Amino acid sequence: MALFAAGLATFGLLYCTQPLMPEFSKDYGVSAATAALSLSLTTGVLAFAMLFAGGVSDAWGRKTIMTASLVSSAILVLLTALVPDWHMLLILRALLGLTLSGLPAVAMTYLSEEMHPDSIGLGMGLYISGNAIGGMGGRLVAGVLAEFFGWRIGVATVGVIGLASGLVFWRSLPPSRHHVRQPFHVRALMGRFASAFRDAGLPWLFAEGFLLLGAFVTLYNYIGYRLLAPPYGLNQAVVGAIFSVYLIGTFSSAWMGHLAGKLGRRKVLWTAFALMLLGLALTVTQPLVLVVLGIVAVTFGFFGGHSIASSWVGRRAGNNKAQASSLYLFSYYMGSSLAGASGGLFYASHGWNGVAVFVGALIVAGLLIALRLYRLPPLVNPSKPETEPPIPQ
């Protein structure tokens, strides 16, 4: 229950501004690319901070870091709903990336240390389910409430839910019983990071994480602008409701992950990118039903691809799983930050077609890398079975 609440809060707080970007453009008079900074700054800071959060938790304790992360993040989101100035909003969102980093970087380590082997699959599944529902719920709650009460009420509601989830987490999570605190040494940590780049496949998988989330977030950042404008003219509540297709990820990640376990990751990963490319093509068409179907296809392919790539990282990382996972997540969130903001420049110059070309280039690059990974020699004696869980997003 504690880890489900943690996943729910973390990704609700992180993504709640995504459907509100058109509202930010209207209220603050900023461009689409500038409005996207409300998410890109958060994920950019989060990417860097997650590299060190695990080491800090080694020294300060797992539960202490995770509880402080959740409660302080919820407070920052509540403050975001109150600030009248755009630059202050961006400062708070950047700080949010720093405070949020303490949970995703530590939660999986806590589970592996504290839960019985027979229960860790269920525990990880509940945490990942919380991630998916939180990511969808934060977008949906903020987007729908913005239509009827304004975006500040939407953001404040997500902040209150996050604060309540943080209190549930604090009261429910047992203290660490198997963790021995260790001093934080930056030089040793850097050496373990460097070892991950000696593997023939890991750097390419880090790139896949960058391209997957970069394409996915860019599409979701700017699709609202298209659907609010003519010829569709949808209202903010309907656009916010479209984010409910995010729930399809809870199925596609498990289904494609299972398929990859049966057939081999190298044989399935490329199909996730091919599906995303097909879905992107549908979003360029005019009928609304095809646009929504395209969003569904991109979402399905993204979650499946992320499940395969992240579990492949764990399989190839050997004794450096924590560092390899951190580097994958660093690349993953940097994709959101850099590509998510850059897509606004294409939207400003060429509208949705410009965004589609940019996202298409990211997906094609990912597809080419997946085809290269198809020829990657498999490990002779992998240290973990095929059923190893994926890295939570």
GROMACS .gro file of C-alpha atoms in nm:
model
  393
    1MET     CA    1   0.000   0.000   0.000
    2ALA     CA    2   0.282   0.240   0.086
    3LEU     CA    3   0.467   0.189  -0.242
    4PHE     CA    4   0.143   0.211  -0.444
    5ALA     CA    5   0.070   0.546  -0.273
    6ALA     CA    6   0.427   0.658  -0.346
    7GLY     CA    7   0.401   0.580  -0.717
    8LEU     CA    8   0.059   0.742  -0.736
    9ALA     CA    9   0.184   1.064  -0.578
   10THR     CA   10   0.520   1.088  -0.755
   11PHE     CA   11   0.395   1.068  -1.111
   12GLY     CA   12   0.076   1.263  -1.046
   13LEU     CA   13   0.283   1.553  -0.910
   14LEU     CA   14   0.533   1.527  -1.195
   15TYR     CA   15   0.292   1.522  -1.491
   16CYS     CA   16   0.000   1.733  -1.369
   17THR     CA   17   0.112   2.037  -1.571
   18GLN     CA   18   0.126   1.854  -1.905
   19PRO     CA   19  -0.242   1.900  -2.004
   20LEU     CA   20  -0.234   2.259  -1.873
   21MET     CA   21   0.027   2.394  -2.115
   22PRO     CA   22  -0.232   2.563  -2.339
   23GLU     CA   23  -0.373   2.728  -2.023
   24PHE     CA   24  -0.024   2.853  -1.931
   25SER     CA   25   0.015   2.997  -2.282
   26LYS     CA   26  -0.316   3.181  -2.243
   27ASP     CA   27  -0.268   3.305  -1.884
   28TYR     CA   28   0.098   3.401  -1.901
   29GLY     CA   29   0.124   3.489  -2.271
   30VAL     CA   30   0.406   3.239  -2.337
   31SER     CA   31   0.471   3.021  -2.641
   32ALA     CA   32   0.412   2.647  -2.653
   33ALA     CA   33   0.785   2.581  -2.621
   34THR     CA   34   0.806   2.806  -2.314
   35ALA     CA   35   0.498   2.647  -2.156
   36ALA     CA   36   0.662   2.306  -2.203
   37LEU     CA   37   0.937   2.415  -1.964
   38SER     CA   38   0.689   2.353  -1.680
   39LEU     CA   39   0.757   1.982  -1.738
   40SER     CA   40   1.097   1.986  -1.911
   41LEU     CA   41   1.269   2.173  -1.628
   42THR     CA   42   1.130   1.926  -1.375
   43THR     CA   43   1.240   1.616  -1.565
   44GLY     CA   44   1.580   1.770  -1.648
   45VAL     CA   45   1.663   1.839  -1.283
   46LEU     CA   46   1.513   1.502  -1.189
   47ALA     CA   47   1.743   1.322  -1.433
   48PHE     CA   48   2.060   1.466  -1.279
   49ALA     CA   49   1.944   1.439  -0.917
   50MET     CA   50   1.850   1.071  -0.953
   51LEU     CA   51   2.214   0.987  -1.026
   52PHE     CA   52   2.303   1.078  -0.668
   53ALA     CA   53   1.981   1.013  -0.474
   54GLY     CA   54   2.059   0.644  -0.427
   55GLY     CA   55   2.399   0.724  -0.278
   56VAL     CA   56   2.245   0.981  -0.045
   57SER     CA   57   1.990   0.722   0.074
   58ASP     CA   58   2.279   0.484   0.146
   59ALA     CA   59   2.404   0.738   0.398
   60TRP     CA   60   2.078   0.885   0.535
   61GLY     CA   61   1.838   0.591   0.516
   62ARG     CA   62   1.579   0.474   0.261
   63LYS     CA   63   1.252   0.568   0.434
   64THR     CA   64   1.383   0.907   0.548
   65ILE     CA   65   1.475   1.011   0.193
   66MET     CA   66   1.155   0.878   0.034
   67THR     CA   67   0.923   1.037   0.292
   68ALA     CA   68   1.099   1.375   0.268
   69SER     CA   69   1.080   1.348  -0.111
   70LEU     CA   70   0.703   1.292  -0.120
   71VAL     CA   71   0.598   1.549   0.139
   72SER     CA   72   0.824   1.830   0.014
   73SER     CA   73   0.717   1.763  -0.346
   74ALA     CA   74   0.348   1.786  -0.258
   75ILE     CA   75   0.409   2.117  -0.077
   76LEU     CA   76   0.591   2.256  -0.382
   77VAL     CA   77   0.298   2.163  -0.608
   78LEU     CA   78   0.056   2.335  -0.369
   79LEU     CA   79   0.273   2.648  -0.384
   80THR     CA   80   0.275   2.626  -0.765
   81ALA     CA   81  -0.102   2.675  -0.762
   82LEU     CA   82  -0.059   3.005  -0.578
   83VAL     CA   83   0.222   3.188  -0.757
   84PRO     CA   84   0.115   3.470  -0.993
   85ASP     CA   85   0.448   3.493  -1.177
   86TRP     CA   86   0.556   3.258  -1.459
   87HIS     CA   87   0.924   3.263  -1.364
   88MET     CA   88   0.843   3.174  -1.004
   89LEU     CA   89   0.630   2.885  -1.130
   90LEU     CA   90   0.929   2.757  -1.329
   91ILE     CA   91   1.157   2.787  -1.024
   92LEU     CA   92   0.915   2.579  -0.818
   93ARG     CA   93   0.888   2.319  -1.095
   94ALA     CA   94   1.269   2.295  -1.114
   95LEU     CA   95   1.286   2.245  -0.736
   96LEU     CA   96   1.021   1.977  -0.775
   97GLY     CA   97   1.259   1.777  -0.994
   98LEU     CA   98   1.516   1.787  -0.713
   99THR     CA   99   1.274   1.680  -0.439
  100LEU     CA  100   1.101   1.412  -0.647
  101SER     CA  101   1.432   1.238  -0.725
  102GLY     CA  102   1.445   1.082  -0.381
  103LEU     CA  103   1.166   0.835  -0.450
  104PRO     CA  104   1.205   0.662  -0.790
  105ALA     CA  105   1.580   0.626  -0.735
  106VAL     CA  106   1.533   0.454  -0.398
  107ALA     CA  107   1.200   0.268  -0.410
  108MET     CA  108   1.319  -0.030  -0.615
  109THR     CA  109   1.628  -0.067  -0.394
  110TYR     CA  110   1.409  -0.065  -0.081
  111LEU     CA  111   1.184  -0.335  -0.227
  112SER     CA  112   1.477  -0.560  -0.316
  113GLU     CA  113   1.625  -0.520   0.034
  114GLU     CA  114   1.313  -0.554   0.248
  115MET     CA  115   1.057  -0.777   0.076
  116HIS     CA  116   1.051  -1.155   0.079
  117PRO     CA  117   1.147  -1.304  -0.262
  118ASP     CA  118   0.799  -1.459  -0.291
  119SER     CA  119   0.636  -1.115  -0.256
  120ILE     CA  120   0.872  -0.882  -0.442
  121GLY     CA  121   0.695  -0.939  -0.774
  122LEU     CA  122   0.365  -0.825  -0.624
  123GLY     CA  123   0.533  -0.531  -0.449
  124MET     CA  124   0.702  -0.416  -0.769
  125GLY     CA  125   0.380  -0.462  -0.962
  126LEU     CA  126   0.185  -0.246  -0.717
  127TYR     CA  127   0.452   0.025  -0.733
  128ILE     CA  128   0.453   0.028  -1.114
  129SER     CA  129   0.071   0.029  -1.116
  130GLY     CA  130   0.081   0.331  -0.886
  131ASN     CA  131   0.319   0.497  -1.133
  132ALA     CA  132   0.084   0.443  -1.426
  133ILE     CA  133  -0.234   0.542  -1.241
  134GLY     CA  134  -0.061   0.845  -1.088
  135GLY     CA  135   0.072   0.961  -1.425
  136MET     CA  136  -0.273   0.929  -1.578
  137GLY     CA  137  -0.460   1.061  -1.273
  138GLY     CA  138  -0.246   1.372  -1.232
  139ARG     CA  139  -0.304   1.465  -1.595
  140LEU     CA  140  -0.674   1.378  -1.585
  141VAL     CA  141  -0.759   1.554  -1.257
  142ALA     CA  142  -0.569   1.871  -1.345
  143GLY     CA  143  -0.699   1.882  -1.702
  144VAL     CA  144  -1.067   1.825  -1.623
  145LEU     CA  145  -1.081   2.054  -1.317
  146ALA     CA  146  -0.908   2.330  -1.515
  147GLU     CA  147  -1.207   2.347  -1.749
  148PHE     CA  148  -1.458   2.411  -1.469
  149PHE     CA  149  -1.259   2.580  -1.191
  150GLY     CA  150  -0.934   2.702  -1.349
  151TRP     CA  151  -0.592   2.538  -1.368
  152ARG     CA  152  -0.489   2.652  -1.018
  153ILE     CA  153  -0.765   2.445  -0.858
  154GLY     CA  154  -0.660   2.147  -1.071
  155VAL     CA  155  -0.296   2.174  -0.963
  156ALA     CA  156  -0.390   2.235  -0.597
  157THR     CA  157  -0.610   1.922  -0.598
  158VAL     CA  158  -0.322   1.712  -0.727
  159GLY     CA  159  -0.101   1.864  -0.455
  160VAL     CA  160  -0.352   1.770  -0.183
  161ILE     CA  161  -0.374   1.413  -0.318
  162GLY     CA  162   0.006   1.399  -0.319
  163LEU     CA  163   0.027   1.522   0.040
  164ALA     CA  164  -0.231   1.266   0.153
  165SER     CA  165  -0.041   0.991  -0.030
  166GLY     CA  166   0.281   1.103   0.137
  167LEU     CA  167   0.121   1.074   0.481
  168VAL     CA  168  -0.012   0.725   0.395
  169PHE     CA  169   0.338   0.630   0.284
  170TRP     CA  170   0.497   0.761   0.605
  171ARG     CA  171   0.250   0.580   0.829
  172SER     CA  172   0.243   0.254   0.631
  173LEU     CA  173   0.600   0.185   0.522
  174PRO     CA  174   0.803  -0.027   0.766
  175PRO     CA  175   1.148   0.111   0.853
  176SER     CA  176   1.446  -0.052   0.679
  177ARG     CA  177   1.560  -0.367   0.859
  178HIS     CA  178   1.827  -0.492   0.620
  179HIS     CA  179   1.993  -0.170   0.510
  180VAL     CA  180   2.333  -0.080   0.659
  181ARG     CA  181   2.413   0.288   0.618
  182GLN     CA  182   2.726   0.364   0.419
  183PRO     CA  183   2.917   0.689   0.359
  184PHE     CA  184   2.860   0.864   0.027
  185HIS     CA  185   3.171   0.859  -0.198
  186VAL     CA  186   3.137   1.043  -0.530
  187ARG     CA  187   3.457   0.900  -0.683
  188ALA     CA  188   3.354   0.538  -0.624
  189LEU     CA  189   3.007   0.613  -0.763
  190MET     CA  190   3.156   0.762  -1.082
  191GLY     CA  191   3.372   0.454  -1.130
  192ARG     CA  192   3.066   0.228  -1.116
  193PHE     CA  193   2.885   0.451  -1.366
  194ALA     CA  194   3.179   0.432  -1.607
  195SER     CA  195   3.179   0.052  -1.600
  196ALA     CA  196   2.830   0.046  -1.754
  197PHE     CA  197   2.965   0.194  -2.079
  198ARG     CA  198   3.203  -0.101  -2.130
  199ASP     CA  199   2.910  -0.324  -2.220
  200ALA     CA  200   2.830  -0.352  -2.590
  201GLY     CA  201   2.457  -0.305  -2.544
  202LEU     CA  202   2.394  -0.081  -2.244
  203PRO     CA  203   2.484   0.256  -2.408
  204TRP     CA  204   2.240   0.179  -2.692
  205LEU     CA  205   1.969   0.090  -2.442
  206PHE     CA  206   2.030   0.419  -2.260
  207ALA     CA  207   1.976   0.592  -2.596
  208GLU     CA  208   1.652   0.398  -2.645
  209GLY     CA  209   1.525   0.532  -2.312
  210PHE     CA  210   1.602   0.888  -2.426
  211LEU     CA  211   1.421   0.840  -2.758
  212LEU     CA  212   1.120   0.657  -2.614
  213LEU     CA  213   1.024   0.913  -2.352
  214GLY     CA  214   1.137   1.204  -2.571
  215ALA     CA  215   0.893   1.103  -2.845
  216PHE     CA  216   0.611   1.016  -2.604
  217VAL     CA  217   0.627   1.334  -2.395
  218THR     CA  218   0.665   1.558  -2.699
  219LEU     CA  219   0.348   1.417  -2.853
  220TYR     CA  220   0.151   1.460  -2.529
  221ASN     CA  221   0.294   1.810  -2.468
  222TYR     CA  222   0.153   1.955  -2.790
  223ILE     CA  223  -0.144   1.738  -2.889
  224GLY     CA  224  -0.360   1.949  -2.656
  225TYR     CA  225  -0.282   2.264  -2.856
  226ARG     CA  226  -0.398   2.089  -3.174
  227LEU     CA  227  -0.721   1.952  -3.026
  228LEU     CA  228  -0.819   2.281  -2.860
  229ALA     CA  229  -0.780   2.468  -3.191
  230PRO     CA  230  -1.001   2.447  -3.502
  231PRO     CA  231  -1.125   2.228  -3.664
  232TYR     CA  232  -1.174   2.028  -3.343
  233GLY     CA  233  -1.231   2.306  -3.089
  234LEU     CA  234  -1.247   2.063  -2.795
  235ASN     CA  235  -1.266   2.203  -2.444
  236GLN     CA  236  -1.003   2.153  -2.174
  237ALA     CA  237  -1.206   1.883  -1.996
  238VAL     CA  238  -1.229   1.664  -2.307
  239VAL     CA  239  -0.861   1.711  -2.387
  240GLY     CA  240  -0.778   1.620  -2.029
  241ALA     CA  241  -0.995   1.310  -2.053
  242ILE     CA  242  -0.796   1.192  -2.356
  243PHE     CA  243  -0.505   1.136  -2.118
  244SER     CA  244  -0.700   0.840  -1.979
  245VAL     CA  245  -0.559   0.634  -2.270
  246TYR     CA  246  -0.244   0.636  -2.055
  247LEU     CA  247  -0.403   0.343  -1.871
  248ILE     CA  248  -0.340   0.123  -2.173
  249GLY     CA  249   0.022   0.124  -2.060
  250THR     CA  250  -0.063  -0.099  -1.764
  251PHE     CA  251  -0.161  -0.368  -2.016
  252SER     CA  252   0.093  -0.310  -2.292
  253SER     CA  253   0.396  -0.302  -2.062
  254ALA     CA  254   0.302  -0.639  -1.911
  255TRP     CA  255   0.193  -0.798  -2.241
  256MET     CA  256   0.491  -0.688  -2.450
  257GLY     CA  257   0.727  -0.763  -2.162
  258HIS     CA  258   0.587  -1.117  -2.143
  259LEU     CA  259   0.613  -1.152  -2.522
  260ALA     CA  260   0.975  -1.037  -2.510
  261GLY     CA  261   1.044  -1.295  -2.238
  262LYS     CA  262   0.911  -1.572  -2.464
  263LEU     CA  263   1.054  -1.462  -2.799
  264GLY     CA  264   1.356  -1.258  -2.690
  265ARG     CA  265   1.386  -0.884  -2.636
  266ARG     CA  266   1.581  -0.829  -2.956
  267LYS     CA  267   1.292  -0.973  -3.158
  268VAL     CA  268   1.020  -0.760  -2.998
  269LEU     CA  269   1.173  -0.419  -2.917
  270TRP     CA  270   1.168  -0.296  -3.278
  271THR     CA  271   0.794  -0.367  -3.304
  272ALA     CA  272   0.726  -0.112  -3.026
  273PHE     CA  273   0.890   0.161  -3.233
  274ALA     CA  274   0.711   0.047  -3.550
  275LEU     CA  275   0.377   0.073  -3.367
  276MET     CA  276   0.465   0.421  -3.238
  277LEU     CA  277   0.551   0.530  -3.593
  278LEU     CA  278   0.219   0.401  -3.724
  279GLY     CA  279   0.032   0.579  -3.444
  280LEU     CA  280   0.216   0.904  -3.512
  281ALA     CA  281   0.113   0.887  -3.878
  282LEU     CA  282  -0.252   0.858  -3.771
  283THR     CA  283  -0.226   1.178  -3.563
  284VAL     CA  284  -0.149   1.373  -3.882
  285THR     CA  285  -0.481   1.273  -4.037
  286GLN     CA  286  -0.794   1.485  -3.999
  287PRO     CA  287  -1.069   1.261  -3.848
  288LEU     CA  288  -1.069   1.291  -3.468
  289VAL     CA  289  -1.126   0.919  -3.419
  290LEU     CA  290  -0.806   0.843  -3.613
  291VAL     CA  291  -0.611   1.103  -3.415
  292VAL     CA  292  -0.722   0.943  -3.087
  293LEU     CA  293  -0.646   0.596  -3.224
  294GLY     CA  294  -0.299   0.723  -3.314
  295ILE     CA  295  -0.246   0.847  -2.956
  296VAL     CA  296  -0.351   0.502  -2.829
  297ALA     CA  297  -0.103   0.329  -3.063
  298VAL     CA  298   0.185   0.556  -2.961
  299THR     CA  299   0.100   0.501  -2.593
  300PHE     CA  300   0.083   0.123  -2.636
  301GLY     CA  301   0.417   0.112  -2.817
  302PHE     CA  302   0.587   0.345  -2.571
  303PHE     CA  303   0.499   0.147  -2.260
  304GLY     CA  304   0.586  -0.181  -2.428
  305GLY     CA  305   0.919  -0.047  -2.551
  306HIS     CA  306   1.005   0.099  -2.210
  307SER     CA  307   0.924  -0.229  -2.036
  308ILE     CA  308   1.150  -0.424  -2.274
  309ALA     CA  309   1.441  -0.177  -2.275
  310SER     CA  310   1.447  -0.122  -1.900
  311SER     CA  311   1.437  -0.494  -1.818
  312TRP     CA  312   1.711  -0.555  -2.078
  313VAL     CA  313   1.928  -0.303  -1.893
  314GLY     CA  314   1.892  -0.501  -1.572
  315ARG     CA  315   1.972  -0.825  -1.753
  316ARG     CA  316   2.298  -0.695  -1.904
  317ALA     CA  317   2.421  -0.490  -1.609
  318GLY     CA  318   2.570  -0.775  -1.402
  319ASN     CA  319   2.680  -0.651  -1.061
  320ASN     CA  320   2.623  -0.284  -1.151
  321LYS     CA  321   2.244  -0.297  -1.177
  322ALA     CA  322   2.184   0.006  -0.955
  323GLN     CA  323   2.421   0.227  -1.156
  324ALA     CA  324   2.298   0.099  -1.494
  325SER     CA  325   1.937   0.159  -1.387
  326SER     CA  326   2.028   0.513  -1.277
  327LEU     CA  327   2.195   0.585  -1.612
  328TYR     CA  328   1.894   0.448  -1.800
  329LEU     CA  329   1.658   0.668  -1.599
  330PHE     CA  330   1.892   0.965  -1.647
  331SER     CA  331   1.875   0.922  -2.025
  332TYR     CA  332   1.501   0.853  -2.007
  333TYR     CA  333   1.417   1.176  -1.826
  334MET     CA  334   1.664   1.382  -2.028
  335GLY     CA  335   1.469   1.271  -2.334
  336SER     CA  336   1.156   1.418  -2.176
  337SER     CA  337   1.337   1.739  -2.087
  338LEU     CA  338   1.528   1.811  -2.409
  339ALA     CA  339   1.292   1.668  -2.671
  340GLY     CA  340   0.981   1.785  -2.487
  341ALA     CA  341   1.099   2.146  -2.493
  342SER     CA  342   1.246   2.132  -2.846
  343GLY     CA  343   0.919   2.009  -2.992
  344GLY     CA  344   0.765   2.348  -2.915
  345LEU     CA  345   0.998   2.513  -3.167
  346PHE     CA  346   0.864   2.284  -3.439
  347TYR     CA  347   0.507   2.354  -3.329
  348ALA     CA  348   0.569   2.730  -3.347
  349SER     CA  349   0.716   2.711  -3.697
  350HIS     CA  350   0.510   2.439  -3.867
  351GLY     CA  351   0.222   2.348  -3.635
  352TRP     CA  352   0.136   1.987  -3.563
  353ASN     CA  353   0.301   1.863  -3.883
  354GLY     CA  354   0.630   2.006  -3.759
  355VAL     CA  355   0.590   1.824  -3.426
  356ALA     CA  356   0.508   1.502  -3.612
  357VAL     CA  357   0.825   1.528  -3.823
  358PHE     CA  358   1.037   1.588  -3.511
  359VAL     CA  359   0.878   1.302  -3.316
  360GLY     CA  360   0.901   1.081  -3.624
  361ALA     CA  361   1.276   1.143  -3.643
  362LEU     CA  362   1.312   1.033  -3.279
  363ILE     CA  363   1.108   0.717  -3.338
  364VAL     CA  364   1.299   0.627  -3.657
  365ALA     CA  365   1.628   0.669  -3.469
  366GLY     CA  366   1.495   0.438  -3.198
  367LEU     CA  367   1.385   0.185  -3.460
  368LEU     CA  368   1.732   0.184  -3.621
  369ILE     CA  369   1.897   0.129  -3.283
  370ALA     CA  370   1.650  -0.153  -3.207
  371LEU     CA  371   1.748  -0.319  -3.536
  372ARG     CA  372   2.113  -0.281  -3.439
  373LEU     CA  373   2.040  -0.439  -3.099
  374TYR     CA  374   1.877  -0.728  -3.287
  375ARG     CA  375   2.230  -0.830  -3.392
  376LEU     CA  376   2.378  -0.784  -3.044
  377PRO     CA  377   2.543  -1.107  -2.921
  378PRO     CA  378   2.348  -1.242  -2.622
  379LEU     CA  379   2.508  -1.284  -2.282
  380VAL     CA  380   2.644  -1.632  -2.223
  381ASN     CA  381   2.562  -1.648  -1.850
  382PRO     CA  382   2.316  -1.371  -1.760
  383SER     CA  383   2.295  -1.308  -1.387
  384LYS     CA  384   1.916  -1.281  -1.371
  385PRO     CA  385   1.630  -1.480  -1.522
  386GLU     CA  386   1.413  -1.350  -1.804
  387THR     CA  387   1.138  -1.262  -1.553
  388GLU     CA  388   1.340  -0.978  -1.398
  389PRO     CA  389   1.102  -0.683  -1.350
  390PRO     CA  390   1.145  -0.365  -1.555
  391ILE     CA  391   1.283  -0.045  -1.413
  392PRO     CA  392   0.987   0.166  -1.289
  393GLN     CA  393   0.941   0.477  -1.499
   0.00000   0.00000   0.00000
